[in-house]
PDB file of C-alpha atoms in Angstrom:
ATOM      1  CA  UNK A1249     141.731 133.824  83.253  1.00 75.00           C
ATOM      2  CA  UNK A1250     139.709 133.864  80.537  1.00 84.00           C
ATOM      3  CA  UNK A1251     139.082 136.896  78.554  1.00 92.00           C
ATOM      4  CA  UNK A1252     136.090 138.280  75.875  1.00 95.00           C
ATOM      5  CA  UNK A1253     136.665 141.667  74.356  1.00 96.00           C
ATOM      6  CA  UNK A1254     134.519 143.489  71.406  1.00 97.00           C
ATOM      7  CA  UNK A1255     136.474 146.332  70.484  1.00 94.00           C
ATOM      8  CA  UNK A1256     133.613 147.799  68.642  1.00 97.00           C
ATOM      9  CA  UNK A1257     131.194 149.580  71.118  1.00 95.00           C
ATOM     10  CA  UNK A1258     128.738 150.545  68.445  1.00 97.00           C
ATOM     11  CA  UNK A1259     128.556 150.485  64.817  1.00 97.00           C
ATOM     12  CA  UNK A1260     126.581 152.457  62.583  1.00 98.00           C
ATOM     13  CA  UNK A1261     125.514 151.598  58.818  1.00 97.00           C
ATOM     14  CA  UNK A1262     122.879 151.935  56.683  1.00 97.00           C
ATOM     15  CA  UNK A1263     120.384 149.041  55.768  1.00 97.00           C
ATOM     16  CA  UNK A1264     121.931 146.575  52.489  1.00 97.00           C
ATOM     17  CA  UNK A1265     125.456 147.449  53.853  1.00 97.00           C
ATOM     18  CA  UNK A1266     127.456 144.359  55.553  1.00 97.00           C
ATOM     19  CA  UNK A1267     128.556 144.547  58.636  1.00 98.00           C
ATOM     20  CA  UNK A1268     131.233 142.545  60.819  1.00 98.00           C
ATOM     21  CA  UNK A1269     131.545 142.378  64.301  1.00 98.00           C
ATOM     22  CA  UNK A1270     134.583 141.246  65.986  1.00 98.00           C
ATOM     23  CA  UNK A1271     135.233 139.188  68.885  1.00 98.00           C
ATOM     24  CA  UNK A1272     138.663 137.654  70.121  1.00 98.00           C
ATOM     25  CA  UNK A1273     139.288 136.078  73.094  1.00 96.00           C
ATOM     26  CA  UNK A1274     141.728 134.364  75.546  1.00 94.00           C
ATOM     27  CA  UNK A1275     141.775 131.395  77.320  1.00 89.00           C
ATOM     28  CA  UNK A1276     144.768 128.701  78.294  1.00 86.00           C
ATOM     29  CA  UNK A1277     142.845 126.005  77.799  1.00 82.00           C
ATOM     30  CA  UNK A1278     142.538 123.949  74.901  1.00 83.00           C
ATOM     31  CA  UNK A1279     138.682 123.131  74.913  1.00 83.00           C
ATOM     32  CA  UNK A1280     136.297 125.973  75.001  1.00 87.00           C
ATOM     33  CA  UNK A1281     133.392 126.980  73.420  1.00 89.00           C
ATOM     34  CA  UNK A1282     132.159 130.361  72.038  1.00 92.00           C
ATOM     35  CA  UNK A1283     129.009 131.767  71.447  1.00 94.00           C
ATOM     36  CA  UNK A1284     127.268 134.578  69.857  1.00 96.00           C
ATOM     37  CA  UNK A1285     124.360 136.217  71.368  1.00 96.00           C
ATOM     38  CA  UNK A1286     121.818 139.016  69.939  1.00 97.00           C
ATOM     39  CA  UNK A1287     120.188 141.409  72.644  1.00 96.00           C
ATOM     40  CA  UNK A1288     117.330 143.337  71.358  1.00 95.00           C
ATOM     41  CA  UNK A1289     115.491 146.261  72.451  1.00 91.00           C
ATOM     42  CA  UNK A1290     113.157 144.144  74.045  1.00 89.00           C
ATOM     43  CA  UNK A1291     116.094 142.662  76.654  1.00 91.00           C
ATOM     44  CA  UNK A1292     115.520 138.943  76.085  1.00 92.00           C
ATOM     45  CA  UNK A1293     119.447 137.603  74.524  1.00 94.00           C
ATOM     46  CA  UNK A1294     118.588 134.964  71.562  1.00 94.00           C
ATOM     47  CA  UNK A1295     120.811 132.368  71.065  1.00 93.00           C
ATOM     48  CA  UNK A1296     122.716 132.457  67.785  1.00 94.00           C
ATOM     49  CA  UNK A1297     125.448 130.037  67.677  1.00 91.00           C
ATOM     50  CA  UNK A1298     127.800 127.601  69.416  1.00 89.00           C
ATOM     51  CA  UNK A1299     131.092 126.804  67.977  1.00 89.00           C
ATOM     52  CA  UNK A1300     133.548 124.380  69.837  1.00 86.00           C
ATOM     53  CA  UNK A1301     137.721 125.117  70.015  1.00 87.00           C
ATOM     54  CA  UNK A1302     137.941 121.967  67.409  1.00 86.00           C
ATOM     55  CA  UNK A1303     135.551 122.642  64.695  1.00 83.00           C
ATOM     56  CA  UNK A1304     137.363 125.611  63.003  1.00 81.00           C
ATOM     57  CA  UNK A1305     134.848 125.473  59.876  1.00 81.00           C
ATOM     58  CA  UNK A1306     132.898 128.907  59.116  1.00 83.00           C
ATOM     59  CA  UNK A1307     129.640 128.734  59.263  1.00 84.00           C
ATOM     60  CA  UNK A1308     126.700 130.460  57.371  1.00 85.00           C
ATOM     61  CA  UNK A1309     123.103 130.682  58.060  1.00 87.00           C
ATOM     62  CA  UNK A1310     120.954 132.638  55.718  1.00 92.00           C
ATOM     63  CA  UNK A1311     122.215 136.492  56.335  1.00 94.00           C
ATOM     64  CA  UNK A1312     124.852 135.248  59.121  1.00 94.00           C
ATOM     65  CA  UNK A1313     127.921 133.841  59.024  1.00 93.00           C
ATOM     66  CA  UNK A1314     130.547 133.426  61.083  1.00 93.00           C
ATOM     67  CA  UNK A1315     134.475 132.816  60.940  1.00 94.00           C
ATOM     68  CA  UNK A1316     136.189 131.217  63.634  1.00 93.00           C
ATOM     69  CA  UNK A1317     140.106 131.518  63.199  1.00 93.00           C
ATOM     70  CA  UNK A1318     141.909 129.767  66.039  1.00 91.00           C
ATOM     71  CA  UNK A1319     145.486 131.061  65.348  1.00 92.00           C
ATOM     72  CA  UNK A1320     144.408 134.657  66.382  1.00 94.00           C
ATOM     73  CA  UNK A1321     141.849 133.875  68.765  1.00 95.00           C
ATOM     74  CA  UNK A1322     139.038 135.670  66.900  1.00 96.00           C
ATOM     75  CA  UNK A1323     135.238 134.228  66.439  1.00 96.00           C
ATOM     76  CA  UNK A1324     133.720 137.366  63.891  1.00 96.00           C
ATOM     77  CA  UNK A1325     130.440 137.636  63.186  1.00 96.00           C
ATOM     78  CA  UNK A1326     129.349 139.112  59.663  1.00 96.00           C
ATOM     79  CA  UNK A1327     125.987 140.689  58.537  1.00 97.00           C
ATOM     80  CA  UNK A1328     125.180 140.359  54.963  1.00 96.00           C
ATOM     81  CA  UNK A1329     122.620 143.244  53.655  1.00 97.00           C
ATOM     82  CA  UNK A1330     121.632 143.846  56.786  1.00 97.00           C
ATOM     83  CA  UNK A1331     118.548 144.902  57.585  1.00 97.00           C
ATOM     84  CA  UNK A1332     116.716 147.436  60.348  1.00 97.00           C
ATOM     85  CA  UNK A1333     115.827 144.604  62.306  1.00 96.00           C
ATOM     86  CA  UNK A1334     119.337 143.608  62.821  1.00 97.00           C
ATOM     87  CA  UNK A1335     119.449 146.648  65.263  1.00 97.00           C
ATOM     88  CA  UNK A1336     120.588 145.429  68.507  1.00 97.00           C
ATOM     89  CA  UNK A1337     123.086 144.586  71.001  1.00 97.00           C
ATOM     90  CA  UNK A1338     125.461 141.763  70.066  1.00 97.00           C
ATOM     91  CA  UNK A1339     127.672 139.824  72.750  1.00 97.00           C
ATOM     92  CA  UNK A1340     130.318 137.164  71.756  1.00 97.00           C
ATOM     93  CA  UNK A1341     130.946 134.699  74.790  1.00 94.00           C
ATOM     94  CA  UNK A1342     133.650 132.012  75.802  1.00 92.00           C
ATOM     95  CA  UNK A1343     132.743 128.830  77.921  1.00 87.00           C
ATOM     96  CA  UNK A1344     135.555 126.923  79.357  1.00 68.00           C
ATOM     97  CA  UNK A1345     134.073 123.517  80.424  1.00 63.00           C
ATOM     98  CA  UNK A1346     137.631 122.595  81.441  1.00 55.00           C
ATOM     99  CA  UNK A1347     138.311 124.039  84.529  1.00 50.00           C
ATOM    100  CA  UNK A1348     134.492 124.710  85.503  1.00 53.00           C
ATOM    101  CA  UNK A1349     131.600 122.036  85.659  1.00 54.00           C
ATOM    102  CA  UNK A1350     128.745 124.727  85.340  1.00 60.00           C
ATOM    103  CA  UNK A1351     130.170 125.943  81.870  1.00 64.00           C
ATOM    104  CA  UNK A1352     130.398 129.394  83.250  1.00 73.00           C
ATOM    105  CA  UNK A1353     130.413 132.008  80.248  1.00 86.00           C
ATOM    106  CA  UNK A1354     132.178 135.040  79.907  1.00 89.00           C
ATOM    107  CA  UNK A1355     130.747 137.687  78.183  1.00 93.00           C
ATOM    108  CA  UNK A1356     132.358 140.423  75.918  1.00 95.00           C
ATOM    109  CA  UNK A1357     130.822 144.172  76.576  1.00 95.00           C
ATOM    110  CA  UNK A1358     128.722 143.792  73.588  1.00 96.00           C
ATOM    111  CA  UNK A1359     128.520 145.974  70.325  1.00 97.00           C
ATOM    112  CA  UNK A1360     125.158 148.127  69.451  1.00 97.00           C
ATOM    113  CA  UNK A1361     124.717 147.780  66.104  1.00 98.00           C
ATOM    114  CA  UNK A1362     122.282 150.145  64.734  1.00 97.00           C
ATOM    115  CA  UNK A1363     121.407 149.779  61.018  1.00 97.00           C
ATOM    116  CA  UNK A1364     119.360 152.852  59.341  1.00 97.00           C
ATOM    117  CA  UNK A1365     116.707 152.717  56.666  1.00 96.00           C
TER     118      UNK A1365
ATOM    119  CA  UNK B1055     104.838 127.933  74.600  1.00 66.00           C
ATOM    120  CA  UNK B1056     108.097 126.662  76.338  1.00 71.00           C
ATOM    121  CA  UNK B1057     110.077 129.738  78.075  1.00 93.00           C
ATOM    122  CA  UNK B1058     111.564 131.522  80.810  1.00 95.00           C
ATOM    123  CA  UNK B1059     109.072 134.617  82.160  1.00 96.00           C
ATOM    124  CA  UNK B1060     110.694 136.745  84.793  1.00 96.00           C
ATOM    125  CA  UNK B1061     108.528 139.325  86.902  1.00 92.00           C
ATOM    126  CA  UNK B1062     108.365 142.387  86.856  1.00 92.00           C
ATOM    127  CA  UNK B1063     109.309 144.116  84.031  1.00 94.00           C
ATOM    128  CA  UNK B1064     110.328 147.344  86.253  1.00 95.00           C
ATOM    129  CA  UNK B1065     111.253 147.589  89.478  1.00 93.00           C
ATOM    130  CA  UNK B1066     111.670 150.074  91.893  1.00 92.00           C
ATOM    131  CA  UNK B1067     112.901 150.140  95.278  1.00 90.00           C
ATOM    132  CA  UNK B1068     113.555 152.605  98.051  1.00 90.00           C
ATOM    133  CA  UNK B1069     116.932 152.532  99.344  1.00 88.00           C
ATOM    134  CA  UNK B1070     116.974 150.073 102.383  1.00 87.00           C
ATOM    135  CA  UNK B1071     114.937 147.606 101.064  1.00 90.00           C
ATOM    136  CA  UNK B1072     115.056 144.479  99.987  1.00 93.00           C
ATOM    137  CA  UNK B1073     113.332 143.165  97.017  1.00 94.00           C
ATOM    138  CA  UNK B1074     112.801 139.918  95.253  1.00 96.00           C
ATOM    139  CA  UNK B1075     112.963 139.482  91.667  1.00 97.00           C
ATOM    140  CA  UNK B1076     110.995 136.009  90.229  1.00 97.00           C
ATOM    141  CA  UNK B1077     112.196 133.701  87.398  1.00 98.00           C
ATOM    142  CA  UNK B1078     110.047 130.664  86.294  1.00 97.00           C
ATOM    143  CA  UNK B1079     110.845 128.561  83.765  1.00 97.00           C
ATOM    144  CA  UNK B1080     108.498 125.507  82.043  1.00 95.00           C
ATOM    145  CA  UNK B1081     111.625 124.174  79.834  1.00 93.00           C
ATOM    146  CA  UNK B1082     112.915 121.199  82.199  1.00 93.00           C
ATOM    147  CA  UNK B1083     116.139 122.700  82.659  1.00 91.00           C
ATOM    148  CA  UNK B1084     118.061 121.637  85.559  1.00 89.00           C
ATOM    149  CA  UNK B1085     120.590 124.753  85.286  1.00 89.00           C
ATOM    150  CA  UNK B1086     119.490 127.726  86.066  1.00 93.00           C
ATOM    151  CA  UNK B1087     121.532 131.484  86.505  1.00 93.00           C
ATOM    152  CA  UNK B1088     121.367 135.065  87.209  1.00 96.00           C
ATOM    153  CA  UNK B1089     123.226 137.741  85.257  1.00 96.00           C
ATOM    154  CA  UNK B1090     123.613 141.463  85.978  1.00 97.00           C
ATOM    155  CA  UNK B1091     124.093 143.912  83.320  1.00 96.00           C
ATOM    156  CA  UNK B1092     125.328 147.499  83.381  1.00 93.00           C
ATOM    157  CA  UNK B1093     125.472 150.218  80.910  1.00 85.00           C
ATOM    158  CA  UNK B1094     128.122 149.326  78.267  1.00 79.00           C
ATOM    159  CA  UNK B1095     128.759 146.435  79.825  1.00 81.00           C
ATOM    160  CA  UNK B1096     128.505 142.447  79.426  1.00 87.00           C
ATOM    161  CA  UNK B1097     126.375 140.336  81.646  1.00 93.00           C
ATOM    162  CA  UNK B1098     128.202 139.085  84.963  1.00 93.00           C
ATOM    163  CA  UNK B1099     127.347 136.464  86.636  1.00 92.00           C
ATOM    164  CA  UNK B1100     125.408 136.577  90.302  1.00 95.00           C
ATOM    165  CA  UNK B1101     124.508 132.939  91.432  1.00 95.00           C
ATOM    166  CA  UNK B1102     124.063 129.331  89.193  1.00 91.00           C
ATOM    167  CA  UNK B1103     122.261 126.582  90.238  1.00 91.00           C
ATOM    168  CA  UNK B1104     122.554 123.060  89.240  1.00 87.00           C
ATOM    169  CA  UNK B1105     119.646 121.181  90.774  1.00 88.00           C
ATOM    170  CA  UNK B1106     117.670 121.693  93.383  1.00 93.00           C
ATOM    171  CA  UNK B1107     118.047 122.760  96.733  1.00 94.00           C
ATOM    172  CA  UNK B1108     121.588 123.311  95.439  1.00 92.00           C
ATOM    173  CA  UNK B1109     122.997 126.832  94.354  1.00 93.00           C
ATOM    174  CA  UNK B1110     126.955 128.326  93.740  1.00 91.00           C
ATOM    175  CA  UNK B1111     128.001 132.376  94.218  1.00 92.00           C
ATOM    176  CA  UNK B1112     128.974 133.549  90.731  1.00 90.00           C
ATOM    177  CA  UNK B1113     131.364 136.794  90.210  1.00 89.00           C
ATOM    178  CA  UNK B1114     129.388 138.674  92.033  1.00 94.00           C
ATOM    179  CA  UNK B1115     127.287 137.639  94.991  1.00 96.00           C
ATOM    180  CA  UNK B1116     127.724 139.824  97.553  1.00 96.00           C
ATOM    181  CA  UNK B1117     124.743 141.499  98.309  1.00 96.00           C
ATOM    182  CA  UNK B1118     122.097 139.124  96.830  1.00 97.00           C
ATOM    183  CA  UNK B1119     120.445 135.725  97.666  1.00 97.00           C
ATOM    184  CA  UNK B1120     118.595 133.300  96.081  1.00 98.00           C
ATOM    185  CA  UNK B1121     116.728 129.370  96.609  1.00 97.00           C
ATOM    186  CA  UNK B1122     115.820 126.921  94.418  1.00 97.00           C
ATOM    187  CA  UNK B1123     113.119 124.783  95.927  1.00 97.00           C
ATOM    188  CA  UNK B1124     111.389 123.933  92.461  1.00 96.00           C
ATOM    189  CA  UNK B1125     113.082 122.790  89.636  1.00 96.00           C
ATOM    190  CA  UNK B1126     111.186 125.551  88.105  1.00 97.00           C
ATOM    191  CA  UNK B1127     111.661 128.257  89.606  1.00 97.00           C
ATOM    192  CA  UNK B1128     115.093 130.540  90.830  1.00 98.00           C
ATOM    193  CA  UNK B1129     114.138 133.857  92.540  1.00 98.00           C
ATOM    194  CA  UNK B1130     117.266 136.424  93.312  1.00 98.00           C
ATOM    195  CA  UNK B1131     116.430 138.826  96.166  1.00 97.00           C
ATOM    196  CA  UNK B1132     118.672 141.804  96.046  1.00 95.00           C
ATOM    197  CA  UNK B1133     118.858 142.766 100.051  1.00 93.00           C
ATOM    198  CA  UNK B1134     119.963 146.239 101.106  1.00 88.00           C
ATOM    199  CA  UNK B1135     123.635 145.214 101.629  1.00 87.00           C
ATOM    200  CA  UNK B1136     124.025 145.262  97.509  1.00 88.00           C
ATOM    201  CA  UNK B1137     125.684 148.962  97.338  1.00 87.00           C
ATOM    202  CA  UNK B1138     124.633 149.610  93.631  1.00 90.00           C
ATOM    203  CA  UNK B1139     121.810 147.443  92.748  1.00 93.00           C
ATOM    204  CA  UNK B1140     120.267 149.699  89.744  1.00 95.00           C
ATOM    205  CA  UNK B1141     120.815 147.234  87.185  1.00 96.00           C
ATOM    206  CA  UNK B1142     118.835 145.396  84.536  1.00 96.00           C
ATOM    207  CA  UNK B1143     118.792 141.979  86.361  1.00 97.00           C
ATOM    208  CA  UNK B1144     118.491 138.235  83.590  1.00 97.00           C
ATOM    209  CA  UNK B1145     117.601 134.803  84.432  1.00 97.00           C
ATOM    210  CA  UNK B1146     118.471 132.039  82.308  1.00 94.00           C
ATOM    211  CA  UNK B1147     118.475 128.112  81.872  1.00 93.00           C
ATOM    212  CA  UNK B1148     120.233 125.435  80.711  1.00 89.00           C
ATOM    213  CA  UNK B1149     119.154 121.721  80.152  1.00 84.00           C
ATOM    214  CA  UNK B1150     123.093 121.195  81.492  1.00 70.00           C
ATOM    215  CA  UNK B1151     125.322 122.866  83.242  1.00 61.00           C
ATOM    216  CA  UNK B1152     128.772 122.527  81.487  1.00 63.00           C
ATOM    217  CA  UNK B1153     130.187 124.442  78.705  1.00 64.00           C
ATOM    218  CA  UNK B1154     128.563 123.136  75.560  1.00 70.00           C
ATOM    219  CA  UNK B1155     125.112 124.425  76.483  1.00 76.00           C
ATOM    220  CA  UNK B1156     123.569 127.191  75.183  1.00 84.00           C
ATOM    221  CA  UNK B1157     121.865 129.422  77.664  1.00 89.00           C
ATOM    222  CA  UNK B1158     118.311 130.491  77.017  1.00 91.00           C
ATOM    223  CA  UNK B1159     117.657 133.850  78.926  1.00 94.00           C
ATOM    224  CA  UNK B1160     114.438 135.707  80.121  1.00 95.00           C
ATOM    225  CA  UNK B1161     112.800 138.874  79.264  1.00 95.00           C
ATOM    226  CA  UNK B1162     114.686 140.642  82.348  1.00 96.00           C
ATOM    227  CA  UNK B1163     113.821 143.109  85.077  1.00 97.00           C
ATOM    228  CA  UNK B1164     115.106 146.695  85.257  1.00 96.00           C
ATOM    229  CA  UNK B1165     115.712 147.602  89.038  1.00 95.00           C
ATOM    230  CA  UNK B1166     116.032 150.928  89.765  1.00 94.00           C
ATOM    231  CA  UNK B1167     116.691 152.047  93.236  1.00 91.00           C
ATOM    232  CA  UNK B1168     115.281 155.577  94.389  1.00 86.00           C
TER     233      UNK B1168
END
């Protein structure tokens, strides 16, 4: 069965500070995908990135970056100077297109991150 | 603009009752889902749909329906059977199904039953 958890229910910091959220996982099989989504106060979940079980390259994008380490089944998700916009739910998710057609995901519980001015 | 709207933004319903909640989307997706989310909790999965006229029971089914007569559109009625239906309820889509596809998700509808 295929697993998600975020130990990190919420995090606190104050705006400039970096921030890293963790996600690890479990699956048995050997193609997957994992996703990060951000959920803010508005509801709507925005897409943030895809990363598949055989590209284990980190991967930045302006602020965000990401390191996806394979041997301990972790996907992080770091904040750089984070800013009070950044304030919201965050939920890492696993796909596991192997043993589902649909590409059903599982999601993690999600980690609040609230960042002060 | 391209999107998923979902209708209304707050719900309430008398115990008993059934209610419907809408999702349209004007992407061209053929996949389309239903999530439930709890306090503290990550989104679980009620019903998927593929194409139309076709739909699959997620994780948690039991107590809601849905159709999918338009390629556009994926309503979720949550009848009186579903024991604990105060929930913030989200539609998404997918131009796929299978596991490489990102999901893009609507605004969402709090239900809260009275």
């Amino acid at each position: 069965a295929q697993k998600v958890t975020q130990a990190q229910t919420e995090i606190s910091v104050v705006e400039k500070e970096d921030v890293t959220l963790d996600c690890v996982y479990e699956t048995r099989d050997t193609t997957y995908y994992l996703f990060w989504y951000k959920q803010p106060p508005s509801g709507e979940l925005v897409f943030l990135i895809r990363r598949n079980s055989f590209d284990e390259q980190n991967e930045i994008s302006g602020r965000y970056s990401w390191n996806f380490q394979k041997s301990t089944s972790s996907f992080n998700f770091t904040i750089t100077a984070s800013q009070v916009v950044d304030s919201a739910v965050y939920f890492c998710a696993l796909s596991d297109p192997a043993s589902t057609s649909y590409g059903k995901l599982t999601f993690g519980q999600g980690t609040i991150l609230t960042v002060h001015p | 603009d391209g999107g998923i709207t979902q209708s209304p933004k707050y719900l309430f319903r008398k115990e008993g009752q059934n209610v419907t909640l809408s999702c349209e989307q004007n992407l061209n997706h053929d996949a389309m889902y239903w999530y439930r989310q709890d306090p503290g909790q990550g989104l679980r999965l009620i019903y998927y749909s593929q194409i139309v006229n076709d739909f699959q029971k997620g994780d948690i089914a039991e107590g809601y329906s849905v159709s999918r007569e338009k390629k556009e559109s994926f309503p979720l009625t949550v009848t009186s059977a579903q024991k604990n239906p105060t929930a913030f309820y989200l539609c998404a889509s997918s131009t796929r199904t299978g596991g490489y596809n990102e999901q893009f998700f609507g605004p969402g509808t709090r239900l809260t039953v009275l």
